[in-house]
């Protein structure tokens, strides 16, 4: 079975949306393999978002993701990466369809509630980074 890495970002945790987001993954048919509340260090944040290190928003992105606790998860299911991205919705909530998590709960790209790995390779790397497995 395929696995993917997902996390509720600090804005989602602060707004009390962990249960709602977990529930949507369960309803889709995913199986929760692991999950934990953590506060991400500067070093882990920079590694996690290293593909964006040259982007103008990198500093703010790292500051945001380290600003409070996140809920990190491993989900199992068919085409896990693709199906997780689909229920999460487009990066910019303005483009995310109603019915997707970002479409229903977010307005701004800087605080779009939830992260989902974007490829098999990223999923494996992120699971190793956050769960050491
Ligand atoms: P995703 O989270 O959908 O994989 P991404 O990897 O392109 O999107 O970007 C990572 C995060 O960076 C994204 O969830 C929110 C933030 N971000 C992306 N584009 C941005 C922009 N133009 N301005 C500010 N933040 C942005
Ligand atoms: Mg991404």
JSON list of C-alpha atoms and ligand atoms in Angstrom, two decimals:
[
{"chain": "A", "resi": 1, "resn": "UNK", "atom": "CA", "xyz": [0.00, 0.00, 0.00]},
{"chain": "A", "resi": 2, "resn": "UNK", "atom": "CA", "xyz": [1.10, 3.55, -0.72]},
{"chain": "A", "resi": 3, "resn": "UNK", "atom": "CA", "xyz": [1.85, 6.00, 2.06]},
{"chain": "A", "resi": 4, "resn": "UNK", "atom": "CA", "xyz": [1.89, 9.76, 2.17]},
{"chain": "A", "resi": 5, "resn": "UNK", "atom": "CA", "xyz": [2.88, 12.49, 4.61]},
{"chain": "A", "resi": 6, "resn": "UNK", "atom": "CA", "xyz": [0.31, 15.11, 5.62]},
{"chain": "A", "resi": 7, "resn": "UNK", "atom": "CA", "xyz": [0.32, 17.76, 8.32]},
{"chain": "A", "resi": 8, "resn": "UNK", "atom": "CA", "xyz": [-2.18, 20.18, 9.76]},
{"chain": "A", "resi": 9, "resn": "UNK", "atom": "CA", "xyz": [-0.26, 23.48, 9.82]},
{"chain": "A", "resi": 10, "resn": "UNK", "atom": "CA", "xyz": [-0.18, 25.86, 12.83]},
{"chain": "A", "resi": 11, "resn": "UNK", "atom": "CA", "xyz": [-3.21, 27.80, 11.57]},
{"chain": "A", "resi": 12, "resn": "UNK", "atom": "CA", "xyz": [-5.26, 24.61, 11.25]},
{"chain": "A", "resi": 13, "resn": "UNK", "atom": "CA", "xyz": [-4.27, 23.44, 14.74]},
{"chain": "A", "resi": 14, "resn": "UNK", "atom": "CA", "xyz": [-5.01, 26.88, 16.24]},
{"chain": "A", "resi": 15, "resn": "UNK", "atom": "CA", "xyz": [-8.44, 26.91, 14.59]},
{"chain": "A", "resi": 16, "resn": "UNK", "atom": "CA", "xyz": [-9.32, 23.48, 15.99]},
{"chain": "A", "resi": 17, "resn": "UNK", "atom": "CA", "xyz": [-9.40, 21.75, 12.59]},
{"chain": "A", "resi": 18, "resn": "UNK", "atom": "CA", "xyz": [-7.35, 18.60, 13.38]},
{"chain": "A", "resi": 19, "resn": "UNK", "atom": "CA", "xyz": [-10.47, 16.47, 13.87]},
{"chain": "A", "resi": 20, "resn": "UNK", "atom": "CA", "xyz": [-12.18, 17.78, 10.72]},
{"chain": "A", "resi": 21, "resn": "UNK", "atom": "CA", "xyz": [-9.09, 17.12, 8.58]},
{"chain": "A", "resi": 22, "resn": "UNK", "atom": "CA", "xyz": [-8.46, 13.64, 10.05]},
{"chain": "A", "resi": 23, "resn": "UNK", "atom": "CA", "xyz": [-12.14, 12.86, 9.48]},
{"chain": "A", "resi": 24, "resn": "UNK", "atom": "CA", "xyz": [-11.97, 13.83, 5.80]},
{"chain": "A", "resi": 25, "resn": "UNK", "atom": "CA", "xyz": [-9.03, 11.48, 5.23]},
{"chain": "A", "resi": 26, "resn": "UNK", "atom": "CA", "xyz": [-10.87, 8.69, 7.05]},
{"chain": "A", "resi": 27, "resn": "UNK", "atom": "CA", "xyz": [-14.05, 9.31, 5.03]},
{"chain": "A", "resi": 28, "resn": "UNK", "atom": "CA", "xyz": [-12.05, 9.14, 1.79]},
{"chain": "A", "resi": 29, "resn": "UNK", "atom": "CA", "xyz": [-10.91, 5.67, 2.85]},
{"chain": "A", "resi": 30, "resn": "UNK", "atom": "CA", "xyz": [-7.38, 6.33, 4.04]},
{"chain": "A", "resi": 31, "resn": "UNK", "atom": "CA", "xyz": [-5.97, 4.46, 7.02]},
{"chain": "A", "resi": 32, "resn": "UNK", "atom": "CA", "xyz": [-4.08, 6.45, 9.68]},
{"chain": "A", "resi": 33, "resn": "UNK", "atom": "CA", "xyz": [-0.69, 4.84, 10.30]},
{"chain": "A", "resi": 34, "resn": "UNK", "atom": "CA", "xyz": [0.85, 7.39, 12.67]},
{"chain": "A", "resi": 35, "resn": "UNK", "atom": "CA", "xyz": [0.20, 10.91, 13.94]},
{"chain": "A", "resi": 36, "resn": "UNK", "atom": "CA", "xyz": [1.67, 13.34, 16.47]},
{"chain": "A", "resi": 37, "resn": "UNK", "atom": "CA", "xyz": [1.57, 16.94, 17.63]},
{"chain": "A", "resi": 38, "resn": "UNK", "atom": "CA", "xyz": [4.98, 18.58, 17.31]},
{"chain": "A", "resi": 39, "resn": "UNK", "atom": "CA", "xyz": [6.51, 22.04, 17.16]},
{"chain": "A", "resi": 40, "resn": "UNK", "atom": "CA", "xyz": [8.88, 22.09, 14.20]},
{"chain": "A", "resi": 41, "resn": "UNK", "atom": "CA", "xyz": [12.43, 23.42, 14.70]},
{"chain": "A", "resi": 42, "resn": "UNK", "atom": "CA", "xyz": [14.01, 25.95, 12.34]},
{"chain": "A", "resi": 43, "resn": "UNK", "atom": "CA", "xyz": [16.33, 23.21, 11.00]},
{"chain": "A", "resi": 44, "resn": "UNK", "atom": "CA", "xyz": [13.55, 20.73, 10.24]},
{"chain": "A", "resi": 45, "resn": "UNK", "atom": "CA", "xyz": [11.44, 23.48, 8.64]},
{"chain": "A", "resi": 46, "resn": "UNK", "atom": "CA", "xyz": [14.31, 24.51, 6.35]},
{"chain": "A", "resi": 47, "resn": "UNK", "atom": "CA", "xyz": [14.86, 20.87, 5.33]},
{"chain": "A", "resi": 48, "resn": "UNK", "atom": "CA", "xyz": [11.17, 20.21, 4.83]},
{"chain": "A", "resi": 49, "resn": "UNK", "atom": "CA", "xyz": [10.75, 23.23, 2.53]},
{"chain": "A", "resi": 50, "resn": "UNK", "atom": "CA", "xyz": [14.25, 23.13, 0.99]},
{"chain": "A", "resi": 51, "resn": "UNK", "atom": "CA", "xyz": [12.83, 23.07, -2.57]},
{"chain": "A", "resi": 52, "resn": "UNK", "atom": "CA", "xyz": [11.56, 26.61, -1.87]},
{"chain": "A", "resi": 53, "resn": "UNK", "atom": "CA", "xyz": [14.77, 28.05, -0.37]},
{"chain": "A", "resi": 54, "resn": "UNK", "atom": "CA", "xyz": [15.33, 30.50, -3.26]},
{"chain": "A", "resi": 55, "resn": "UNK", "atom": "CA", "xyz": [11.72, 31.74, -3.25]},
{"chain": "A", "resi": 56, "resn": "UNK", "atom": "CA", "xyz": [10.92, 35.24, -1.93]},
{"chain": "A", "resi": 57, "resn": "UNK", "atom": "CA", "xyz": [8.44, 33.78, 0.58]},
{"chain": "A", "resi": 58, "resn": "UNK", "atom": "CA", "xyz": [10.85, 31.19, 2.06]},
{"chain": "A", "resi": 59, "resn": "UNK", "atom": "CA", "xyz": [11.59, 33.18, 5.23]},
{"chain": "A", "resi": 60, "resn": "UNK", "atom": "CA", "xyz": [7.92, 33.74, 5.98]},
{"chain": "A", "resi": 61, "resn": "UNK", "atom": "CA", "xyz": [7.13, 30.11, 5.17]},
{"chain": "A", "resi": 62, "resn": "UNK", "atom": "CA", "xyz": [9.68, 28.83, 7.70]},
{"chain": "A", "resi": 63, "resn": "UNK", "atom": "CA", "xyz": [8.54, 31.39, 10.27]},
{"chain": "A", "resi": 64, "resn": "UNK", "atom": "CA", "xyz": [4.91, 30.34, 9.80]},
{"chain": "A", "resi": 65, "resn": "UNK", "atom": "CA", "xyz": [5.44, 26.57, 9.97]},
{"chain": "A", "resi": 66, "resn": "UNK", "atom": "CA", "xyz": [7.51, 26.96, 13.18]},
{"chain": "A", "resi": 67, "resn": "UNK", "atom": "CA", "xyz": [5.06, 29.44, 14.78]},
{"chain": "A", "resi": 68, "resn": "UNK", "atom": "CA", "xyz": [3.07, 26.83, 16.73]},
{"chain": "A", "resi": 69, "resn": "UNK", "atom": "CA", "xyz": [2.33, 23.13, 16.96]},
{"chain": "A", "resi": 70, "resn": "UNK", "atom": "CA", "xyz": [1.47, 21.11, 13.85]},
{"chain": "A", "resi": 71, "resn": "UNK", "atom": "CA", "xyz": [-0.21, 17.70, 13.60]},
{"chain": "A", "resi": 72, "resn": "UNK", "atom": "CA", "xyz": [1.99, 15.41, 11.45]},
{"chain": "A", "resi": 73, "resn": "UNK", "atom": "CA", "xyz": [0.49, 12.23, 9.98]},
{"chain": "A", "resi": 74, "resn": "UNK", "atom": "CA", "xyz": [1.24, 9.20, 7.84]},
{"chain": "A", "resi": 75, "resn": "UNK", "atom": "CA", "xyz": [-1.74, 8.00, 5.78]},
{"chain": "A", "resi": 76, "resn": "UNK", "atom": "CA", "xyz": [-2.02, 4.75, 3.85]},
{"chain": "A", "resi": 77, "resn": "UNK", "atom": "CA", "xyz": [-4.19, 4.16, 0.77]},
{"chain": "A", "resi": 78, "resn": "UNK", "atom": "CA", "xyz": [-4.26, 3.60, -2.99]},
{"chain": "A", "resi": 79, "resn": "UNK", "atom": "CA", "xyz": [-2.38, 6.33, -4.87]},
{"chain": "A", "resi": 80, "resn": "UNK", "atom": "CA", "xyz": [-1.90, 7.97, -1.47]},
{"chain": "A", "resi": 81, "resn": "UNK", "atom": "CA", "xyz": [0.06, 11.02, -2.65]},
{"chain": "A", "resi": 82, "resn": "UNK", "atom": "CA", "xyz": [-2.34, 11.85, -5.49]},
{"chain": "A", "resi": 83, "resn": "UNK", "atom": "CA", "xyz": [-5.56, 11.20, -3.58]},
{"chain": "A", "resi": 84, "resn": "UNK", "atom": "CA", "xyz": [-4.34, 13.19, -0.56]},
{"chain": "A", "resi": 85, "resn": "UNK", "atom": "CA", "xyz": [-3.44, 16.17, -2.76]},
{"chain": "A", "resi": 86, "resn": "UNK", "atom": "CA", "xyz": [-6.86, 15.91, -4.36]},
{"chain": "A", "resi": 87, "resn": "UNK", "atom": "CA", "xyz": [-8.82, 16.17, -1.10]},
{"chain": "A", "resi": 88, "resn": "UNK", "atom": "CA", "xyz": [-6.45, 18.91, 0.16]},
{"chain": "A", "resi": 89, "resn": "UNK", "atom": "CA", "xyz": [-7.02, 21.09, -2.93]},
{"chain": "A", "resi": 90, "resn": "UNK", "atom": "CA", "xyz": [-4.94, 23.61, -4.86]},
{"chain": "A", "resi": 91, "resn": "UNK", "atom": "CA", "xyz": [-2.07, 25.45, -3.10]},
{"chain": "A", "resi": 92, "resn": "UNK", "atom": "CA", "xyz": [-3.79, 28.84, -3.38]},
{"chain": "A", "resi": 93, "resn": "UNK", "atom": "CA", "xyz": [-7.16, 28.63, -1.61]},
{"chain": "A", "resi": 94, "resn": "UNK", "atom": "CA", "xyz": [-8.54, 31.05, -4.21]},
{"chain": "A", "resi": 95, "resn": "UNK", "atom": "CA", "xyz": [-8.09, 28.25, -6.77]},
{"chain": "A", "resi": 96, "resn": "UNK", "atom": "CA", "xyz": [-9.09, 25.38, -4.46]},
{"chain": "A", "resi": 97, "resn": "UNK", "atom": "CA", "xyz": [-12.54, 24.00, -5.19]},
{"chain": "A", "resi": 98, "resn": "UNK", "atom": "CA", "xyz": [-15.28, 23.96, -2.56]},
{"chain": "A", "resi": 99, "resn": "UNK", "atom": "CA", "xyz": [-15.32, 20.44, -1.12]},
{"chain": "A", "resi": 100, "resn": "UNK", "atom": "CA", "xyz": [-11.55, 20.37, -0.81]},
{"chain": "A", "resi": 101, "resn": "UNK", "atom": "CA", "xyz": [-9.99, 21.15, 2.58]},
{"chain": "A", "resi": 102, "resn": "UNK", "atom": "CA", "xyz": [-8.32, 24.37, 1.41]},
{"chain": "A", "resi": 103, "resn": "UNK", "atom": "CA", "xyz": [-11.42, 25.27, -0.61]},
{"chain": "A", "resi": 104, "resn": "UNK", "atom": "CA", "xyz": [-13.61, 24.97, 2.46]},
{"chain": "A", "resi": 105, "resn": "UNK", "atom": "CA", "xyz": [-11.38, 26.32, 5.24]},
{"chain": "A", "resi": 106, "resn": "UNK", "atom": "CA", "xyz": [-8.75, 28.72, 3.86]},
{"chain": "A", "resi": 107, "resn": "UNK", "atom": "CA", "xyz": [-8.55, 32.05, 2.05]},
{"chain": "A", "resi": 108, "resn": "UNK", "atom": "CA", "xyz": [-4.84, 32.87, 1.87]},
{"chain": "A", "resi": 109, "resn": "UNK", "atom": "CA", "xyz": [-1.91, 31.00, 0.33]},
{"chain": "A", "resi": 110, "resn": "UNK", "atom": "CA", "xyz": [0.35, 31.89, 3.30]},
{"chain": "A", "resi": 111, "resn": "UNK", "atom": "CA", "xyz": [-2.00, 30.10, 5.70]},
{"chain": "A", "resi": 112, "resn": "UNK", "atom": "CA", "xyz": [-3.56, 27.26, 3.76]},
{"chain": "A", "resi": 113, "resn": "UNK", "atom": "CA", "xyz": [-4.27, 24.93, 6.71]},
{"chain": "A", "resi": 114, "resn": "UNK", "atom": "CA", "xyz": [-2.66, 21.70, 5.57]},
{"chain": "A", "resi": 115, "resn": "UNK", "atom": "CA", "xyz": [0.40, 20.22, 3.84]},
{"chain": "A", "resi": 116, "resn": "UNK", "atom": "CA", "xyz": [0.52, 17.11, 1.65]},
{"chain": "A", "resi": 117, "resn": "UNK", "atom": "CA", "xyz": [3.63, 15.57, 0.07]},
{"chain": "A", "resi": 118, "resn": "UNK", "atom": "CA", "xyz": [3.75, 16.21, -3.69]},
{"chain": "A", "resi": 119, "resn": "UNK", "atom": "CA", "xyz": [5.43, 12.98, -4.94]},
{"chain": "A", "resi": 120, "resn": "UNK", "atom": "CA", "xyz": [6.36, 9.47, -3.81]},
{"chain": "A", "resi": 121, "resn": "UNK", "atom": "CA", "xyz": [9.91, 10.68, -3.27]},
{"chain": "A", "resi": 122, "resn": "UNK", "atom": "CA", "xyz": [8.80, 13.68, -1.16]},
{"chain": "A", "resi": 123, "resn": "UNK", "atom": "CA", "xyz": [6.46, 11.44, 0.85]},
{"chain": "A", "resi": 124, "resn": "UNK", "atom": "CA", "xyz": [9.30, 9.05, 1.72]},
{"chain": "A", "resi": 125, "resn": "UNK", "atom": "CA", "xyz": [11.66, 11.90, 2.55]},
{"chain": "A", "resi": 126, "resn": "UNK", "atom": "CA", "xyz": [9.08, 13.69, 4.73]},
{"chain": "A", "resi": 127, "resn": "UNK", "atom": "CA", "xyz": [8.03, 10.51, 6.56]},
{"chain": "A", "resi": 128, "resn": "UNK", "atom": "CA", "xyz": [11.71, 9.90, 7.34]},
{"chain": "A", "resi": 129, "resn": "UNK", "atom": "CA", "xyz": [12.22, 13.54, 8.40]},
{"chain": "A", "resi": 130, "resn": "UNK", "atom": "CA", "xyz": [9.24, 13.64, 10.78]},
{"chain": "A", "resi": 131, "resn": "UNK", "atom": "CA", "xyz": [8.86, 10.03, 11.91]},
{"chain": "A", "resi": 132, "resn": "UNK", "atom": "CA", "xyz": [12.32, 8.54, 11.33]},
{"chain": "A", "resi": 133, "resn": "UNK", "atom": "CA", "xyz": [10.94, 5.64, 9.34]},
{"chain": "B", "resi": 1, "resn": "LIG", "atom": "P1", "xyz": [1.85, 22.90, -1.63]},
{"chain": "B", "resi": 1, "resn": "LIG", "atom": "O1", "xyz": [1.77, 23.18, -0.16]},
{"chain": "B", "resi": 1, "resn": "LIG", "atom": "O2", "xyz": [0.47, 22.86, -2.25]},
{"chain": "B", "resi": 1, "resn": "LIG", "atom": "O3", "xyz": [2.68, 21.69, -1.97]},
{"chain": "B", "resi": 1, "resn": "LIG", "atom": "P2", "xyz": [4.09, 24.49, -2.56]},
{"chain": "B", "resi": 1, "resn": "LIG", "atom": "O4", "xyz": [4.95, 23.31, -2.27]},
{"chain": "B", "resi": 1, "resn": "LIG", "atom": "O5", "xyz": [4.20, 25.11, -3.92]},
{"chain": "B", "resi": 1, "resn": "LIG", "atom": "O6", "xyz": [2.54, 24.15, -2.32]},
{"chain": "B", "resi": 1, "resn": "LIG", "atom": "O7", "xyz": [4.37, 25.64, -1.51]},
{"chain": "B", "resi": 1, "resn": "LIG", "atom": "C1", "xyz": [4.56, 25.31, -0.15]},
{"chain": "B", "resi": 1, "resn": "LIG", "atom": "C2", "xyz": [3.85, 26.31, 0.69]},
{"chain": "B", "resi": 1, "resn": "LIG", "atom": "O8", "xyz": [4.43, 27.60, 0.51]},
{"chain": "B", "resi": 1, "resn": "LIG", "atom": "C3", "xyz": [2.37, 26.49, 0.33]},
{"chain": "B", "resi": 1, "resn": "LIG", "atom": "O9", "xyz": [1.54, 25.54, 0.95]},
{"chain": "B", "resi": 1, "resn": "LIG", "atom": "C4", "xyz": [2.11, 27.87, 0.84]},
{"chain": "B", "resi": 1, "resn": "LIG", "atom": "C5", "xyz": [3.42, 28.61, 0.60]},
{"chain": "B", "resi": 1, "resn": "LIG", "atom": "N1", "xyz": [3.40, 29.35, -0.66]},
{"chain": "B", "resi": 1, "resn": "LIG", "atom": "C6", "xyz": [3.35, 28.85, -1.91]},
{"chain": "B", "resi": 1, "resn": "LIG", "atom": "N2", "xyz": [3.33, 29.81, -2.84]},
{"chain": "B", "resi": 1, "resn": "LIG", "atom": "C7", "xyz": [3.34, 30.98, -2.15]},
{"chain": "B", "resi": 1, "resn": "LIG", "atom": "C8", "xyz": [3.33, 32.35, -2.53]},
{"chain": "B", "resi": 1, "resn": "LIG", "atom": "N3", "xyz": [3.31, 32.73, -3.81]},
{"chain": "B", "resi": 1, "resn": "LIG", "atom": "N4", "xyz": [3.35, 33.28, -1.54]},
{"chain": "B", "resi": 1, "resn": "LIG", "atom": "C9", "xyz": [3.38, 32.93, -0.24]},
{"chain": "B", "resi": 1, "resn": "LIG", "atom": "N5", "xyz": [3.40, 31.64, 0.19]},
{"chain": "B", "resi": 1, "resn": "LIG", "atom": "C10", "xyz": [3.37, 30.69, -0.75]},
{"chain": "B", "resi": 2, "resn": "LIG", "atom": "MG1", "xyz": [4.67, 21.33, -1.81]}
]
